[in-house]
Amino acid sequence: MSLLEIRDLHVSYPNRKGEFFAVDGVDLTIEQGEFVGLAGESGCGKTTLALSIPQLLPEHSRIAAGSISFNGVDTTALNEEGLRAIRWKEISVIFQGALNALNPVQTIGSQIQEPIRIHDESVSKKEAQDRTLELLEAVGIPSHRASDFPHQFSGGMRQRVMIAMALSCMPKLVIADEPITALDVMTQAQILDLLRSLCDKYKLSMLLISHDLSVLAQTCDRVAVMYAGKVAEQGPTSRVFGSVGAQHPYTQRLLRAYPNIRHERKFIDGIPGYPPDLSTLQVGCRFADRCDVALSRCATEVPDLIDIGGNQSVACHLVSENQVGVQ
Ligand code: SF4
């Protein structure tokens, strides 16, 4: 049994015409101890998908269809009490923007201890303090700084505090939503290394959300690429960025939109156009207007996510028609 199995998930937001689907029929699986990356442009639905797992979705949004099985329990069927039992203790979230997420008038030690005391009544005050100090050391902050306040730390150090908070109740799954945005490149690399090492050390599963494919390529075991509310491609990092390569035209264009320091210098190749407006009815492949290899059927037929072997799957008519030779 996988730790997390999302099946045919639909999450909607209201609009003037009724509702539109920010997540539209998504399947995603995360195994115990697996580090999975979720990529895509802003507004493609990756944060909505991630927040639907512990059901921390914004007010008025709703899970309209599908299931989220976590450790064998369908979280979409849980009431508020059932959800409280799994948040932090089983599933925790590292939010964007550590500066805004930390309480400026509370020491970082007490902020890390707080979820332990609230969500795990079996842990004594002394044990919670010891665990806090251990976590601070684990994320690279000297434990004697537990009594310092957030403003006494740099942006990268505050993000480390957020990571320690997310691990405070020893969850099985950590969702990291753009955890390195707004950090400098050196600090980004340190935080990514830290996440990877903590994942291995504590046998955690991790869902790392990023719009930057290069971040996912260097950190994750598997990657899923979303476009306009759907998964365009998913597979092992070693295949998608290595032996087989990205197969979906959108993933390929995303990769070409980043400079490659190992090849000759050239202008990066952006993707023309914009993602579709999800509040209007979507027909056919959602990438069709921007795809330079579109077929005539792409305008009218929605491509299914098909397995092309090696645990890699792609939602593209061109790939399904040329599948021979891909495996
Ligand atoms: Fe391009 Fe068609 Fe594939 Fe969509 S289904 S990515 S439009 S080739």
XYZ file of C-alpha atoms and ligand atoms in Angstrom:
335
model
C 0.000 0.000 0.000
C 1.323 3.426 -0.961
C 1.522 6.111 1.723
C -0.523 8.516 -0.407
C -2.827 7.675 -3.287
C -4.743 10.491 -4.950
C -7.268 9.309 -7.493
C -9.216 11.396 -10.021
C -9.150 14.422 -7.722
C -11.260 17.448 -8.660
C -10.957 20.640 -6.598
C -13.064 23.654 -7.498
C -13.311 27.350 -6.670
C -16.479 29.391 -7.100
C -16.753 32.059 -9.774
C -19.551 34.161 -11.243
C -20.641 31.336 -13.555
C -20.666 28.693 -10.814
C -17.333 27.009 -10.234
C -14.141 26.136 -12.061
C -11.686 23.328 -11.457
C -8.164 24.280 -10.405
C -7.394 20.564 -10.058
C -9.176 18.518 -12.663
C -8.884 14.742 -12.482
C -5.415 14.338 -10.964
C -3.818 11.033 -9.955
C -0.693 11.069 -7.789
C 1.005 8.430 -5.656
C 3.739 8.825 -3.042
C 5.458 5.805 -1.529
C 6.869 5.587 2.001
C 10.207 7.420 2.076
C 9.809 8.782 -1.458
C 10.776 12.343 -2.409
C 8.366 13.556 -5.077
C 8.557 16.880 -6.913
C 5.537 18.741 -8.268
C 6.281 21.311 -10.972
C 4.352 23.722 -13.141
C 3.703 27.385 -13.848
C 1.977 29.647 -11.330
C -1.753 28.941 -11.283
C -1.461 25.380 -12.641
C -3.045 23.924 -9.493
C -0.010 22.494 -7.703
C -0.577 24.321 -4.400
C -4.309 23.554 -4.519
C -3.482 19.886 -5.070
C -0.999 19.869 -2.175
C -3.284 21.696 0.259
C -6.132 19.339 -0.535
C -4.136 16.474 1.050
C -4.429 17.760 4.662
C -7.529 19.716 3.575
C -6.127 23.147 4.256
C -7.817 24.575 1.182
C -9.023 28.183 1.144
C -12.572 28.890 2.203
C -15.207 28.333 -0.530
C -13.049 25.867 -2.442
C -14.181 22.256 -2.328
C -13.130 18.750 -3.213
C -15.793 18.029 -5.796
C -14.791 14.460 -6.682
C -12.082 11.859 -6.258
C -10.311 10.341 -3.277
C -7.190 10.960 -1.202
C -6.049 7.831 0.570
C -3.405 8.539 3.206
C -2.023 5.480 4.970
C -5.194 3.642 3.923
C -7.604 6.337 5.213
C -9.686 8.433 2.809
C -9.027 11.945 4.138
C -11.882 13.378 2.064
C -14.290 11.447 4.310
C -12.813 12.725 7.608
C -14.580 15.282 9.779
C -12.750 18.216 11.404
C -11.746 16.092 14.420
C -10.348 13.340 12.196
C -8.413 15.909 10.170
C -6.972 17.511 13.298
C -5.626 14.091 14.274
C -3.567 13.767 11.083
C -2.454 17.393 10.561
C 1.068 17.977 11.891
C 1.221 14.469 13.406
C 0.917 12.592 10.110
C 1.071 15.313 7.444
C 2.770 18.667 7.890
C 3.319 21.628 5.591
C 6.265 23.964 5.086
C 4.599 27.108 3.791
C 6.035 29.743 1.482
C 7.495 32.850 3.107
C 9.051 31.928 6.460
C 9.224 35.609 7.369
C 5.432 35.905 7.430
C 4.705 32.448 8.823
C 6.652 32.841 12.093
C 5.256 34.718 15.080
C 7.589 37.710 15.603
C 6.955 37.953 19.365
C 7.532 34.290 20.221
C 10.927 32.556 20.472
C 11.667 30.006 17.786
C 12.024 27.284 20.434
C 8.510 27.825 21.751
C 7.137 27.946 18.193
C 8.679 24.554 17.410
C 7.416 23.114 20.701
C 3.881 24.369 20.258
C 2.678 21.776 17.710
C 4.271 18.986 19.769
C 2.386 20.075 22.883
C -0.899 20.569 21.007
C -0.876 17.465 18.815
C 0.924 14.883 20.945
C -0.356 14.830 24.522
C 1.799 11.801 25.359
C 4.943 13.977 25.093
C 5.990 15.693 28.342
C 7.200 19.286 28.462
C 10.793 18.101 28.989
C 10.569 15.687 26.033
C 9.149 18.445 23.843
C 12.034 20.726 24.836
C 14.601 17.998 24.117
C 13.036 17.239 20.748
C 13.075 20.944 19.871
C 16.784 21.217 20.608
C 17.496 18.049 18.628
C 15.495 19.363 15.653
C 17.292 22.692 15.724
C 20.622 20.891 15.528
C 19.253 18.637 12.766
C 18.358 21.647 10.618
C 21.728 23.291 11.249
C 20.811 25.834 13.942
C 22.795 25.670 17.208
C 20.369 24.573 19.930
C 21.376 27.458 22.235
C 19.528 29.775 19.826
C 16.142 28.283 20.808
C 15.457 31.374 22.918
C 16.067 33.796 20.033
C 13.291 35.553 18.113
C 12.645 35.294 14.340
C 14.066 38.765 13.584
C 17.449 37.579 14.863
C 17.727 35.101 11.980
C 18.429 35.462 8.250
C 15.845 34.348 5.657
C 17.561 30.992 5.157
C 17.748 30.365 8.908
C 14.055 31.224 9.316
C 13.271 28.692 6.610
C 15.264 26.132 8.619
C 13.082 26.988 11.636
C 9.990 26.349 9.498
C 11.419 22.976 8.494
C 12.080 22.108 12.159
C 8.469 23.079 12.968
C 7.168 20.860 10.173
C 9.152 17.919 11.574
C 8.244 18.581 15.209
C 5.570 15.872 15.435
C 7.565 13.404 13.309
C 5.018 13.228 10.457
C 5.036 10.591 7.732
C 4.543 13.119 4.918
C 5.914 16.649 4.624
C 4.557 18.993 1.973
C 7.043 21.751 1.123
C 5.377 24.520 -0.889
C 8.054 26.513 -2.742
C 10.326 26.395 0.344
C 13.271 28.114 -1.336
C 11.516 30.965 -3.144
C 13.034 34.330 -2.215
C 16.262 32.779 -0.927
C 19.626 33.377 -2.583
C 21.073 30.609 -4.746
C 23.602 29.346 -2.177
C 20.952 29.186 0.556
C 18.550 27.457 -1.849
C 21.113 24.701 -2.416
C 21.681 24.314 1.339
C 17.939 24.068 2.067
C 17.449 21.496 -0.698
C 20.346 19.401 0.617
C 18.873 19.707 4.104
C 15.405 18.555 2.983
C 16.888 15.592 1.147
C 19.054 14.552 4.114
C 16.185 14.923 6.625
C 13.957 12.880 4.345
C 16.544 10.086 4.333
C 17.398 10.399 8.051
C 13.805 10.297 9.347
C 12.449 8.062 6.508
C 9.956 10.784 5.591
C 8.003 11.086 2.406
C 8.203 14.549 0.878
C 6.155 16.432 -1.690
C 8.279 19.340 -2.902
C 6.449 21.978 -4.935
C 8.481 24.190 -7.220
C 8.118 26.014 -10.523
C 11.816 25.295 -11.083
C 12.420 21.927 -12.764
C 16.166 22.075 -12.099
C 15.446 22.124 -8.346
C 13.352 18.982 -8.654
C 15.847 17.272 -10.952
C 18.621 17.494 -8.378
C 16.527 16.603 -5.317
C 13.604 14.287 -6.086
C 13.153 10.579 -6.745
C 10.138 11.224 -8.929
C 8.587 14.263 -10.539
C 5.091 15.211 -11.700
C 4.527 18.158 -14.038
C 1.148 19.898 -13.923
C -0.387 22.086 -16.587
C -3.717 23.901 -16.220
C -5.065 21.645 -13.480
C -3.914 18.327 -14.928
C -0.815 16.159 -14.715
C 0.951 16.399 -18.082
C 3.757 13.998 -17.261
C 5.127 12.092 -14.305
C 7.939 9.637 -13.804
C 11.222 8.834 -12.071
C 13.643 11.759 -12.142
C 16.302 9.477 -13.600
C 14.070 8.858 -16.648
C 12.413 12.257 -17.149
C 15.694 14.169 -16.825
C 17.994 11.356 -17.891
C 17.844 8.078 -19.760
C 14.528 8.588 -21.603
C 14.019 12.320 -21.282
C 10.869 14.406 -20.983
C 8.226 13.211 -23.433
C 5.423 15.748 -23.041
C 5.893 18.827 -25.281
C 5.155 21.085 -22.293
C 7.843 19.456 -20.099
C 10.274 19.674 -23.027
C 9.513 23.377 -23.500
C 9.851 24.005 -19.761
C 13.300 22.421 -19.809
C 14.318 24.513 -22.833
C 13.237 27.630 -20.936
C 16.183 27.213 -18.525
C 19.805 27.972 -19.381
C 22.071 24.923 -19.567
C 25.490 25.725 -18.137
C 27.015 22.606 -19.729
C 26.148 23.535 -23.316
C 27.018 26.459 -25.569
C 25.614 29.821 -24.548
C 22.386 30.731 -26.314
C 19.202 32.663 -25.657
C 16.749 30.655 -23.617
C 13.629 29.543 -25.427
C 10.479 30.719 -23.621
C 7.012 29.247 -24.163
C 4.853 31.629 -26.204
C 1.327 32.428 -25.040
C -0.360 31.920 -21.702
C -2.019 29.021 -19.871
C -5.756 28.771 -20.583
C -8.343 30.535 -18.449
C -9.657 27.672 -16.324
C -12.884 29.533 -15.589
C -13.950 28.896 -19.204
C -14.921 25.488 -20.577
C -11.830 23.478 -21.558
C -12.021 21.284 -24.649
C -9.236 19.048 -25.958
C -5.617 19.298 -24.761
C -5.121 22.362 -22.567
C -1.662 22.941 -24.000
C -2.882 22.879 -27.632
C -2.772 26.671 -28.170
C 0.915 26.792 -27.193
C 2.050 23.456 -28.583
C 4.173 23.566 -31.743
C 3.608 19.875 -32.531
C -0.174 19.764 -31.993
C -2.253 17.315 -34.043
C -5.714 18.093 -35.371
C -7.341 15.886 -32.696
C -5.610 17.858 -29.919
C -8.165 20.677 -30.210
C -11.093 18.393 -29.421
C -9.871 15.276 -27.573
C -8.525 15.340 -24.012
C -5.384 13.169 -23.843
C -5.331 10.488 -21.141
C -2.306 9.991 -18.914
C -0.841 6.808 -20.375
C 1.933 4.611 -19.021
C 4.896 4.533 -21.403
C 6.900 2.121 -19.246
C 9.374 2.491 -16.415
C 6.701 4.117 -14.211
C 6.665 7.154 -16.533
C 3.319 8.392 -17.842
C 2.436 11.147 -20.273
C -0.832 12.838 -21.306
C -0.209 13.602 -24.978
C -1.792 12.297 -28.200
C 1.505 12.593 -30.060
C 3.289 10.420 -27.507
C 0.509 7.830 -27.432
C 0.568 7.617 -31.257
C 4.376 7.267 -31.311
C 4.681 5.160 -28.205
C 6.644 2.365 -29.883
C 10.289 2.986 -29.177
C 9.776 5.206 -26.143
C 10.117 2.406 -23.560
Fe 0.683 19.002 -27.992
Fe -1.400 17.526 -28.728
Fe 0.382 16.538 -27.036
Fe -1.307 18.433 -26.255
S -1.842 16.357 -26.862
S 0.864 18.343 -25.847
S -1.454 19.667 -28.101
S 0.736 17.116 -29.159
